[in-house]
Short mmCIF file of N, CA and C in Angstrom, two decimals:
data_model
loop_
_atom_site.label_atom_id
_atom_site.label_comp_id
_atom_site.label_asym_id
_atom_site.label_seq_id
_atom_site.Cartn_x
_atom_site.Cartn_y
_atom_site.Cartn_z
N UNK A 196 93.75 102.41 101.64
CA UNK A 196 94.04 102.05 100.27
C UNK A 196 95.15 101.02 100.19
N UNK A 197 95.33 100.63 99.35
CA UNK A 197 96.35 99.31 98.98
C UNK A 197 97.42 100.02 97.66
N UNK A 198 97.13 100.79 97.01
CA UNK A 198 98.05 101.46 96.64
C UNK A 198 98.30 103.22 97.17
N UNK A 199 99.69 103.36 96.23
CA UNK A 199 99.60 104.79 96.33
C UNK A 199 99.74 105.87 95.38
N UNK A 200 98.49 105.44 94.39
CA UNK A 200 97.95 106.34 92.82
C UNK A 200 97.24 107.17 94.09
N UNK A 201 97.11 108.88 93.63
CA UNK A 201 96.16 110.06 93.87
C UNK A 201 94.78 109.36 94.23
N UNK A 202 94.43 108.47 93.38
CA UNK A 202 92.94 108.03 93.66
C UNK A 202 92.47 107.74 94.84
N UNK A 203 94.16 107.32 96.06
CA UNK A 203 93.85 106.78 97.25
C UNK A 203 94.69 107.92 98.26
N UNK A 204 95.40 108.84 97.75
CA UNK A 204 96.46 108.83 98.64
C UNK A 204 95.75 110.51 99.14
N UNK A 205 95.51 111.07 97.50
CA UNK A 205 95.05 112.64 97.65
C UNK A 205 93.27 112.56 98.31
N UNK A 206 93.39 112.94 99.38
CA UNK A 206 92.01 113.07 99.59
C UNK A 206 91.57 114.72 100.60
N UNK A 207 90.50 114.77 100.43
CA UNK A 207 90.22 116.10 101.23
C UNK A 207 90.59 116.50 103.13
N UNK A 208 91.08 117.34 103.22
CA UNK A 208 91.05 117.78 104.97
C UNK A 208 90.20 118.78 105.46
N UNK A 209 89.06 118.67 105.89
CA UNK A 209 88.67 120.24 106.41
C UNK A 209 88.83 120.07 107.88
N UNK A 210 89.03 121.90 107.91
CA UNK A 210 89.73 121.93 109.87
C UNK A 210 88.56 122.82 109.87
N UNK A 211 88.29 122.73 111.56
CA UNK A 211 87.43 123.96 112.02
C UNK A 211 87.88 124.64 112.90
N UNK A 212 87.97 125.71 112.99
CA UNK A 212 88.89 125.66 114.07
C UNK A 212 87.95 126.54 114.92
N UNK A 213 87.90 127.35 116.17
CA UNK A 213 87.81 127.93 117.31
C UNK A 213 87.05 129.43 117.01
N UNK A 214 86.40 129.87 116.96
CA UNK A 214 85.51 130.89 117.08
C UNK A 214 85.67 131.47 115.41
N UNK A 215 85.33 130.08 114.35
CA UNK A 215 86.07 130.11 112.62
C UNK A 215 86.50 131.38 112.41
N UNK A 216 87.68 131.09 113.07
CA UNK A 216 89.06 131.59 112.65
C UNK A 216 89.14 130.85 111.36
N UNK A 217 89.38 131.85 109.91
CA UNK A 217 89.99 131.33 109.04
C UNK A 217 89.00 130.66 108.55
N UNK A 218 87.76 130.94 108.56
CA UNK A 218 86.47 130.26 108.40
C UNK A 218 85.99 130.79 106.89
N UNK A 219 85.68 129.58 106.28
CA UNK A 219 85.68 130.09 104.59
C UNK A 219 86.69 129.58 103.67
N UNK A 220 88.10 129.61 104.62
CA UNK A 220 89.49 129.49 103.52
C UNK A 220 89.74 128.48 102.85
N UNK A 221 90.25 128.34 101.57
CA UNK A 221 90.73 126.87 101.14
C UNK A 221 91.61 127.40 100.84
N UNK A 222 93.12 126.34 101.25
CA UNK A 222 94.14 126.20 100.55
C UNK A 222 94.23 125.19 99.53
N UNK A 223 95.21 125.76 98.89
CA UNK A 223 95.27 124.20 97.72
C UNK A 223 96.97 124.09 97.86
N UNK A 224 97.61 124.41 98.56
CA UNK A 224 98.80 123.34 98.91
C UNK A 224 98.84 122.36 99.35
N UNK A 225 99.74 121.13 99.58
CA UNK A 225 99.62 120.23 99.99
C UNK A 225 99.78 120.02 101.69
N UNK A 226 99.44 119.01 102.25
CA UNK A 226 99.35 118.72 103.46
C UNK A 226 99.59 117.41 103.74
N UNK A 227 99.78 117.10 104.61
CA UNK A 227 99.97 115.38 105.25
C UNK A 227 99.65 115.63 106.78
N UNK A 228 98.82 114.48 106.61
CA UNK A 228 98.12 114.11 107.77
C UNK A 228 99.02 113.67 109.42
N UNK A 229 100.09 114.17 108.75
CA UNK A 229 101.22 113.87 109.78
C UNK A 229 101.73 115.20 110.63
N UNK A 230 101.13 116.37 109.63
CA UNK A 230 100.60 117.60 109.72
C UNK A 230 100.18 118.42 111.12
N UNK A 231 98.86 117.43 111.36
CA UNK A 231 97.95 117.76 112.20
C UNK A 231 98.36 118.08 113.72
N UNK A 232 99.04 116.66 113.96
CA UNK A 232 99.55 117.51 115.49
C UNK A 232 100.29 118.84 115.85
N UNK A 233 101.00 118.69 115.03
CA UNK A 233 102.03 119.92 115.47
C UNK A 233 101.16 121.44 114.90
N UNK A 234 100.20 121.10 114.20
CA UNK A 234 98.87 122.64 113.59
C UNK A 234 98.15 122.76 114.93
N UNK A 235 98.13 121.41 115.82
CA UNK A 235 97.20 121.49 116.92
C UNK A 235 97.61 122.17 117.82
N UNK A 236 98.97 121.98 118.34
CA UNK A 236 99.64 122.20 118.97
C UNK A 236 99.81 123.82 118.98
N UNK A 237 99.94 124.25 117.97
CA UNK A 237 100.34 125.21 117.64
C UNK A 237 99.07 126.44 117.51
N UNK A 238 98.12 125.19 117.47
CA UNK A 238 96.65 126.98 117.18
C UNK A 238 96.25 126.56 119.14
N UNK A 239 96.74 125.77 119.97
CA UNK A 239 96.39 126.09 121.26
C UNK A 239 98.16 126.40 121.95
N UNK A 240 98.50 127.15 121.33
CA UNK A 240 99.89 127.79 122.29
C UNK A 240 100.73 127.20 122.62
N UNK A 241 100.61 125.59 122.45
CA UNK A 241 101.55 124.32 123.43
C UNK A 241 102.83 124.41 122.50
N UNK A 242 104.23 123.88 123.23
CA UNK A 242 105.31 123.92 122.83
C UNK A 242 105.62 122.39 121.56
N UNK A 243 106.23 122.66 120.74
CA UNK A 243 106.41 121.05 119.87
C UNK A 243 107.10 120.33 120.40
N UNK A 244 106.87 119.16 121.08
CA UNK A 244 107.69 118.26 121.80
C UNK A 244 109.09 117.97 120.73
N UNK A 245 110.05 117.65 121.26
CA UNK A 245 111.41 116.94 120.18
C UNK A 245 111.20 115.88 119.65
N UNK A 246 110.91 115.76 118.26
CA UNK A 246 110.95 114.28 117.87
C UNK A 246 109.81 114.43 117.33
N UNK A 247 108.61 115.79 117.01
CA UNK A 247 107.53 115.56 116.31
C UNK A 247 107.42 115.94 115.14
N UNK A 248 107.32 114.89 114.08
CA UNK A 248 107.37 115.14 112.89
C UNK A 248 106.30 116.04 112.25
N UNK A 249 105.93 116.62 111.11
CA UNK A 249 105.28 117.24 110.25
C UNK A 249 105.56 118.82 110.58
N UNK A 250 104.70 119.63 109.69
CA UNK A 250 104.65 120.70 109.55
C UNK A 250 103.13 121.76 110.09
N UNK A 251 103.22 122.62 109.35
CA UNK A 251 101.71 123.16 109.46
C UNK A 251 100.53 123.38 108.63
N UNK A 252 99.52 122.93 108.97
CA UNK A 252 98.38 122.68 107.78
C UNK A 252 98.08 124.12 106.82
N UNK A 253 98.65 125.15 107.68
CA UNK A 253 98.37 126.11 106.87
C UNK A 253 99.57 127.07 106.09
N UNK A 254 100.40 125.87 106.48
CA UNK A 254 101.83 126.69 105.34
C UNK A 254 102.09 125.83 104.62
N UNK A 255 101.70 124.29 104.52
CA UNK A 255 101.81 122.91 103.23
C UNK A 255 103.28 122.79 102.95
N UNK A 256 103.54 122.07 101.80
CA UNK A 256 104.72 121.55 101.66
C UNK A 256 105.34 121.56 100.56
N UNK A 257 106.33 121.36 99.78
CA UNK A 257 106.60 121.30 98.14
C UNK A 257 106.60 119.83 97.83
N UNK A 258 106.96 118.95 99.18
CA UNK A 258 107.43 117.85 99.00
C UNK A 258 106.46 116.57 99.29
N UNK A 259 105.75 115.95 99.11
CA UNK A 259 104.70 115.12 100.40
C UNK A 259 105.25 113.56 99.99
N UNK A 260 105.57 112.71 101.12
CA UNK A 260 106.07 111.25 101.40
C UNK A 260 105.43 110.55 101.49
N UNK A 261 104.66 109.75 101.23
CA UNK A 261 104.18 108.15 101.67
C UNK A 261 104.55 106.92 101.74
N UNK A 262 104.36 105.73 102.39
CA UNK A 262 104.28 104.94 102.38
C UNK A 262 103.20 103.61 102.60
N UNK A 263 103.80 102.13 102.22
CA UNK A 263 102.55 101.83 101.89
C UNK A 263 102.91 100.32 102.23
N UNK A 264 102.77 99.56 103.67
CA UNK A 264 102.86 98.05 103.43
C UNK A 264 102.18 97.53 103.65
N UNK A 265 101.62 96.60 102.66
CA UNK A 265 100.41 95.69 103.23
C UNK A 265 100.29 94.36 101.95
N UNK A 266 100.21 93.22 103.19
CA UNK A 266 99.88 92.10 102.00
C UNK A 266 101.28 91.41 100.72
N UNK A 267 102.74 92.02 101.87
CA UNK A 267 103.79 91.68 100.92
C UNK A 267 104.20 92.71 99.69
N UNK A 268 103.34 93.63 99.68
CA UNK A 268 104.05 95.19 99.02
C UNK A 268 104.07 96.03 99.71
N UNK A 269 105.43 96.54 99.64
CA UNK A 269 106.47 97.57 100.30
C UNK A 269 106.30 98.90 99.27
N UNK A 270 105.51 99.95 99.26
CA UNK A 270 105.48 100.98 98.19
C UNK A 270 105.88 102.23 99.44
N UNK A 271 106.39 102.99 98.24
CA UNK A 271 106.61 104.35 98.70
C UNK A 271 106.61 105.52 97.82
N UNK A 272 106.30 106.61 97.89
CA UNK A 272 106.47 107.57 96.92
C UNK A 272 106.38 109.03 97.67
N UNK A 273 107.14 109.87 96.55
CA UNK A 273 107.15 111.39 96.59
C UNK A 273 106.55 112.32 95.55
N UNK A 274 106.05 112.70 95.82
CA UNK A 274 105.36 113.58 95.01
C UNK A 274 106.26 115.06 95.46
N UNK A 275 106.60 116.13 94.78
CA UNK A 275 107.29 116.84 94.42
C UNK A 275 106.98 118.40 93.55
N UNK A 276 107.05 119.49 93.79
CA UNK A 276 107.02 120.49 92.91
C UNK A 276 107.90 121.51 92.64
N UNK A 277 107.97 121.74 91.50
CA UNK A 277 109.13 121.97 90.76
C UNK A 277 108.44 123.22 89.60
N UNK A 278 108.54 124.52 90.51
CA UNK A 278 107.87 125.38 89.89
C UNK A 278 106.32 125.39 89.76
N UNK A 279 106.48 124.82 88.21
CA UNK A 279 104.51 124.71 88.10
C UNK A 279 104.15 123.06 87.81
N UNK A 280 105.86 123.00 87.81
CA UNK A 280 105.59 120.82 87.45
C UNK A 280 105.64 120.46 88.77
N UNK A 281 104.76 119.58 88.40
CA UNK A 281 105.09 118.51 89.84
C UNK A 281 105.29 116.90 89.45
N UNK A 282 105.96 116.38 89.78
CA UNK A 282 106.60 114.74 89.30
C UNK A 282 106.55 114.12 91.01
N UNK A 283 105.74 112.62 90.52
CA UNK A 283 105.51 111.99 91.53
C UNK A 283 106.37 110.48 91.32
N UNK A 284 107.30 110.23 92.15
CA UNK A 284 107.65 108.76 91.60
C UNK A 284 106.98 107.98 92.67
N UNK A 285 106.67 106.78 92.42
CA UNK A 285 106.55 105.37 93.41
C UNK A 285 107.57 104.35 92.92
N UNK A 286 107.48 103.67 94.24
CA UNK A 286 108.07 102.72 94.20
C UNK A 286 107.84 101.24 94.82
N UNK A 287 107.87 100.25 94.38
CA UNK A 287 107.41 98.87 94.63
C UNK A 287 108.53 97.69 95.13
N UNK A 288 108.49 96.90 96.22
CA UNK A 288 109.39 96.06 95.44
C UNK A 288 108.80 95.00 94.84
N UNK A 289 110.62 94.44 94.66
CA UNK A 289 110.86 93.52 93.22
C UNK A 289 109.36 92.35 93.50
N UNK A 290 108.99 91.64 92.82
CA UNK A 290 108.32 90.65 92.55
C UNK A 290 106.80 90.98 93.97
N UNK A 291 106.36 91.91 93.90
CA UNK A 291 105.66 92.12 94.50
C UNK A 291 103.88 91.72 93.82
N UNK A 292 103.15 90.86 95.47
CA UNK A 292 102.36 90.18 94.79
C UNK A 292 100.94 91.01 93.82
N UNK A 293 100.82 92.24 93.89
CA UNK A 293 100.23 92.85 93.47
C UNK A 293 100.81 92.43 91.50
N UNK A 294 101.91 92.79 91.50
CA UNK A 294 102.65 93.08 90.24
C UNK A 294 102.60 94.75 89.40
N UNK A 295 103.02 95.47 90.33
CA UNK A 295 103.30 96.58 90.40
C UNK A 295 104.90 96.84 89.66
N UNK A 296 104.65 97.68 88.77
CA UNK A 296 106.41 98.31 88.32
C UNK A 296 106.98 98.24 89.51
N UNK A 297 108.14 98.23 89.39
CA UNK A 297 109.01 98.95 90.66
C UNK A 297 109.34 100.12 90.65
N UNK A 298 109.60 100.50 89.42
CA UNK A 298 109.28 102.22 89.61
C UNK A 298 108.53 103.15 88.00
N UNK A 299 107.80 103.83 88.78
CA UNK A 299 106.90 104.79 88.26
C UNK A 299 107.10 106.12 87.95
N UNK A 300 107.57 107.25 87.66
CA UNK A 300 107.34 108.34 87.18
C UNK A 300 105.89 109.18 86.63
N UNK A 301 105.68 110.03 87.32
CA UNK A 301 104.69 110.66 86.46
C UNK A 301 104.77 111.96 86.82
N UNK A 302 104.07 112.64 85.43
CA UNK A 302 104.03 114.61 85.68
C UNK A 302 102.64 114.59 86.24
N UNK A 303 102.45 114.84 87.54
CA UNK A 303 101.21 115.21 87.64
C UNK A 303 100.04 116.33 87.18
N UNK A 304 101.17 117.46 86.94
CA UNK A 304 100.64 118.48 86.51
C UNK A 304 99.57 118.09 84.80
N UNK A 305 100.30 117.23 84.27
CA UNK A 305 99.73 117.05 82.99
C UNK A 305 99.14 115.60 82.90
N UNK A 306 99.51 114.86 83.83
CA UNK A 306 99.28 113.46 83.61
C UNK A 306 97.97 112.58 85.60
N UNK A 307 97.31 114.16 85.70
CA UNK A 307 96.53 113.58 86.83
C UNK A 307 96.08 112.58 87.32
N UNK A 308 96.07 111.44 86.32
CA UNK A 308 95.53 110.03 86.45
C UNK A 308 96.34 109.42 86.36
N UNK A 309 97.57 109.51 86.60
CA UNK A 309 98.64 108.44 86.31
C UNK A 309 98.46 107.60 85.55
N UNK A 310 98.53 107.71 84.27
CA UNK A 310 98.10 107.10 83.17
C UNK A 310 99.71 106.60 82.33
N UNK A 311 100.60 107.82 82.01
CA UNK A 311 101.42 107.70 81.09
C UNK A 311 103.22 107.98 82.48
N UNK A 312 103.66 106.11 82.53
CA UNK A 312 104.58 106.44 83.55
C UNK A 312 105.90 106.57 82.43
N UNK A 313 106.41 107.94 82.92
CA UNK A 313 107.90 108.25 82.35
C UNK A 313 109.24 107.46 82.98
N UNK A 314 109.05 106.47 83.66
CA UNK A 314 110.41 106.16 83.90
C UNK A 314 111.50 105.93 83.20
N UNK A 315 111.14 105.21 82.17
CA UNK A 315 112.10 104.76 81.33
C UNK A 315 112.70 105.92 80.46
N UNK A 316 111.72 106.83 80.18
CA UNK A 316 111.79 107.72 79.09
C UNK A 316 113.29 108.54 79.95
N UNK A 317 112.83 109.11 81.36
CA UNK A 317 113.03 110.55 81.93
C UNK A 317 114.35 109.73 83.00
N UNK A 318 115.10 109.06 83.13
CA UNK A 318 116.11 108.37 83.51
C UNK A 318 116.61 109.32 85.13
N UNK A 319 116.93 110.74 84.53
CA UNK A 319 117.55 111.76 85.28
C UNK A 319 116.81 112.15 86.33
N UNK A 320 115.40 112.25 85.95
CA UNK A 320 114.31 112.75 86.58
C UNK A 320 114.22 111.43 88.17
N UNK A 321 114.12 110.22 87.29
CA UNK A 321 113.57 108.88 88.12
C UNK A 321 114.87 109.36 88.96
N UNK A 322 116.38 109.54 88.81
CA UNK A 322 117.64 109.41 89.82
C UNK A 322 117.24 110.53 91.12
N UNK A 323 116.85 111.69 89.89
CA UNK A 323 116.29 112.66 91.30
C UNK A 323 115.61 112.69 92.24
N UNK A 324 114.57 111.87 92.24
CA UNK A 324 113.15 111.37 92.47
C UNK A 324 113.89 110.87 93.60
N UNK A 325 114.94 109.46 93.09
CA UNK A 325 115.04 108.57 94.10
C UNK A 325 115.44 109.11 95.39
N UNK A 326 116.71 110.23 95.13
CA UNK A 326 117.12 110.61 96.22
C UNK A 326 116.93 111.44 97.17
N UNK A 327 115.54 111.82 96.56
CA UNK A 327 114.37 112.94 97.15
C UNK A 327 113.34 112.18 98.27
N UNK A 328 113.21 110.63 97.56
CA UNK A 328 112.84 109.29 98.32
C UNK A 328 113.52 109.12 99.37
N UNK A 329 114.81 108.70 99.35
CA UNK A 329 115.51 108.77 100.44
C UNK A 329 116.11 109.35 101.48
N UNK A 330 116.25 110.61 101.21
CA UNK A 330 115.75 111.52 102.11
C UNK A 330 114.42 111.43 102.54
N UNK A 331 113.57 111.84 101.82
CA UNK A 331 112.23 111.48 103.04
C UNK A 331 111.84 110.40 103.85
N UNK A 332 112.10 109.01 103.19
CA UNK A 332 112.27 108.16 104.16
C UNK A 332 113.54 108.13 105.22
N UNK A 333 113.94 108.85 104.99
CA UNK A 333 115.32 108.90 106.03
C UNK A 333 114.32 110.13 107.45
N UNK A 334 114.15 111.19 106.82
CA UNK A 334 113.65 112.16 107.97
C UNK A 334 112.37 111.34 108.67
N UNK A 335 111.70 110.13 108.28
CA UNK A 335 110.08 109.92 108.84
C UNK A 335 110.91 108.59 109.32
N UNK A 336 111.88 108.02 109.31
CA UNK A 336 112.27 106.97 110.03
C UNK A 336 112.91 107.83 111.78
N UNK A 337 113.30 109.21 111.45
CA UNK A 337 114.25 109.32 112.45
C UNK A 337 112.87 110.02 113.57
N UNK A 338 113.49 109.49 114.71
CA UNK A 338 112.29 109.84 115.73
C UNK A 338 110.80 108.98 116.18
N UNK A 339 110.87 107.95 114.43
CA UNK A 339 109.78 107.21 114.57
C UNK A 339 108.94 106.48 115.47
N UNK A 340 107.91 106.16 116.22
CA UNK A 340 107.90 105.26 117.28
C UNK A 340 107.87 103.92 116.89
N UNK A 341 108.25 103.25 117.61
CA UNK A 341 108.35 101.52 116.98
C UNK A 341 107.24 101.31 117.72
N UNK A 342 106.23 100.66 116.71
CA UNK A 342 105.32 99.75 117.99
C UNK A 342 105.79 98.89 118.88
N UNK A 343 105.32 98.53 119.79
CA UNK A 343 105.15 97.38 121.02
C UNK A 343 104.41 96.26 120.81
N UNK A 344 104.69 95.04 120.41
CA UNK A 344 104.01 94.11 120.49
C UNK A 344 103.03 93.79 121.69
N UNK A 345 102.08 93.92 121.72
CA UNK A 345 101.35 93.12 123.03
C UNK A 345 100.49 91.80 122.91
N UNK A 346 100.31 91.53 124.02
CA UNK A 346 99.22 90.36 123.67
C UNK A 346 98.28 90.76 124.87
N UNK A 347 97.42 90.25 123.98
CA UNK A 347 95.40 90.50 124.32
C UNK A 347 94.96 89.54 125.03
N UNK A 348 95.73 88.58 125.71
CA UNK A 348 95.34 88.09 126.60
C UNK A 348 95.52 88.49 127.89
N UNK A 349 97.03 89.57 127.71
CA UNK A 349 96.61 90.20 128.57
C UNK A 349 96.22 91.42 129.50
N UNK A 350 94.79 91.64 128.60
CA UNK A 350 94.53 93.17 128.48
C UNK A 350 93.33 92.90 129.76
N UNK A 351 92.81 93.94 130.27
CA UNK A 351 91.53 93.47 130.79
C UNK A 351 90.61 93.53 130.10
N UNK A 352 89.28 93.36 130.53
CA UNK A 352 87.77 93.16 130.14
C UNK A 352 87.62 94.57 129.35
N UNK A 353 88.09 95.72 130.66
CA UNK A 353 87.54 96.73 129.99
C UNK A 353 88.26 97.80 129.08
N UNK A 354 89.60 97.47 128.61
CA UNK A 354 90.37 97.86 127.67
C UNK A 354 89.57 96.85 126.27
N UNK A 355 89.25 95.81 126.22
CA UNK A 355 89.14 94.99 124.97
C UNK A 355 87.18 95.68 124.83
N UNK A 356 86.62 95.97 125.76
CA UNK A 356 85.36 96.45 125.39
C UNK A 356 85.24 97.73 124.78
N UNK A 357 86.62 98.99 125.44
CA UNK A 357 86.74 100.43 124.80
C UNK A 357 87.29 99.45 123.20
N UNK A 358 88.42 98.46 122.54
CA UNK A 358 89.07 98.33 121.27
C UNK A 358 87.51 97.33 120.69
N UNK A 359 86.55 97.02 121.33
CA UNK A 359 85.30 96.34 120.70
C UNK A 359 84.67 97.34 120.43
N UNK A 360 84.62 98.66 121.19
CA UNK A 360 83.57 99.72 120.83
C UNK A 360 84.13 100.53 119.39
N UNK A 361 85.35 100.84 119.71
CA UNK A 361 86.15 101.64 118.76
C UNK A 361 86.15 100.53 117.05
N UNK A 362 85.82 99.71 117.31
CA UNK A 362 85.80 98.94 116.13
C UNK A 362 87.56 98.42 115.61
N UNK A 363 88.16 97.97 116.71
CA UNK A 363 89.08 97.73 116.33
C UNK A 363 89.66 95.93 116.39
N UNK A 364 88.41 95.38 117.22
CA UNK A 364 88.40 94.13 117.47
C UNK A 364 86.88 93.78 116.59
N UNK A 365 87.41 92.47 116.30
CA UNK A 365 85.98 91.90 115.04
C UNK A 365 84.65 91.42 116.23
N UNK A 366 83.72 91.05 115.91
CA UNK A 366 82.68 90.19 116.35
C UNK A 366 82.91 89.19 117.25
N UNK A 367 83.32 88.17 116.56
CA UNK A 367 84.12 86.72 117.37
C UNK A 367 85.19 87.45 118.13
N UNK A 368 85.97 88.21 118.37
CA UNK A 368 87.23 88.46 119.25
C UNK A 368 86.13 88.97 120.25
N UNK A 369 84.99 89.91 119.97
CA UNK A 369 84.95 91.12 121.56
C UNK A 369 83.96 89.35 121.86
N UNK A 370 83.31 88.62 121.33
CA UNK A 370 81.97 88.08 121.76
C UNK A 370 82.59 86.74 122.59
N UNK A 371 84.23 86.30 122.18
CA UNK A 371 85.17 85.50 122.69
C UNK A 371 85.22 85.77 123.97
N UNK A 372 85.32 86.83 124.38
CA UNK A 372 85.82 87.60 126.02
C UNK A 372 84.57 87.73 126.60
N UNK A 373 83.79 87.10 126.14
CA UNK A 373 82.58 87.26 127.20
C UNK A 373 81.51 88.79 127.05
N UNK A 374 81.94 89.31 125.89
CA UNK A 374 81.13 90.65 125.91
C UNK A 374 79.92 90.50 125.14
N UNK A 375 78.96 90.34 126.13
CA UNK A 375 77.58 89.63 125.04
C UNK A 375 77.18 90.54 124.48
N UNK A 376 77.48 92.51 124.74
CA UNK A 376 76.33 93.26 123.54
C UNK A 376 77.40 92.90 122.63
N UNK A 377 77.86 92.57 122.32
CA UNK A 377 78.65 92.18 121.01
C UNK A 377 78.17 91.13 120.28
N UNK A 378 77.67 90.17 120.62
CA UNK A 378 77.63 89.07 120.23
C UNK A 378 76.63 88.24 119.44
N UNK A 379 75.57 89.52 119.17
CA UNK A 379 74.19 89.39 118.23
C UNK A 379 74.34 89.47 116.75
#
């Protein structure tokens, strides 16, 4: 997705797990897909390495973080619950080419479509928000891995044919390297 409204961000998880254990269940707490390893880890006995972020898919969260860069917008948001309310802020920056607020408020509980943003109205709310923001971007920065720049020239044949199979290289890139089932 290119933003981060529910329409893109909330989407479904189903797990299966091992002789369906837990087979049938839905939760309706929240989860993040950041989640998953350490649930994995954890339904086969293995220890959590130091430095691995998330939680467990089957105990969810009050709090869930995103972020969002692509194309010259920098977004981020928290979504939040607060009893039976839940308030989601985002955030944009300034002059961003989309033309996105820079900041958003909404009750999700009553306002599911992000339709009606309270920022302006709810002042106290947006301050809380923020620093609920910054903390979470503070905990998902620490430990983070930085990518590695590489270059693909110099990968071999058969690393760029597994990123041609996986669909991670286009047409012209795998059919460039000489990989002719690619190249029809």
């Amino acid at each position: 997705g290119t933003t981060l409204y529910d329409e893109q961000v909330r989407v479904p998880l189903y797990v299966k797990l091992p002789q369906n254990r837990r087979g049938g269940t839905a939760v309706r707490h929240w989860v993040q897909s950041i989640d998953l390893m350490p649930t994995l880890l954890s339904q086969i006995g293995a220890d959590r390495p130091e430095g691995v972020q998330g939680g467990d898919l089957f105990e969810g969260t009050d709090v869930v973080y995103a972020e969002e860069s692509h194309e010259g917008n920098q977004l981020e948001s928290v979504r939040q619950r607060r009893g039976n309310d839940e308030l989601k802020i985002i955030t944009a920056n300034a002059g961003n080419p989309r033309g996105l607020e820079e900041v958003e408020l909404y009750q999700m509980d009553v306002d599911a479509l992000e339709q009606n943003n309270l920022a302006e109205a709810q002042a106290s709310d947006v301050e809380a928000m923020q620093t609920i923001l910054a903390v979470q971007r503070a905990a998902a920065q620490t430990g983070a891995v930085q990518g590695q720049g590489g270059n693909i020239e110099d990968m071999d044949d058969d690393a760029i044919a597994r990123l041609c199979e996986l669909g991670y290289m286009d047409r012209e890139g795998c059919c460039g390297r000489g990989l002719q089932q690619y190249c029809d």
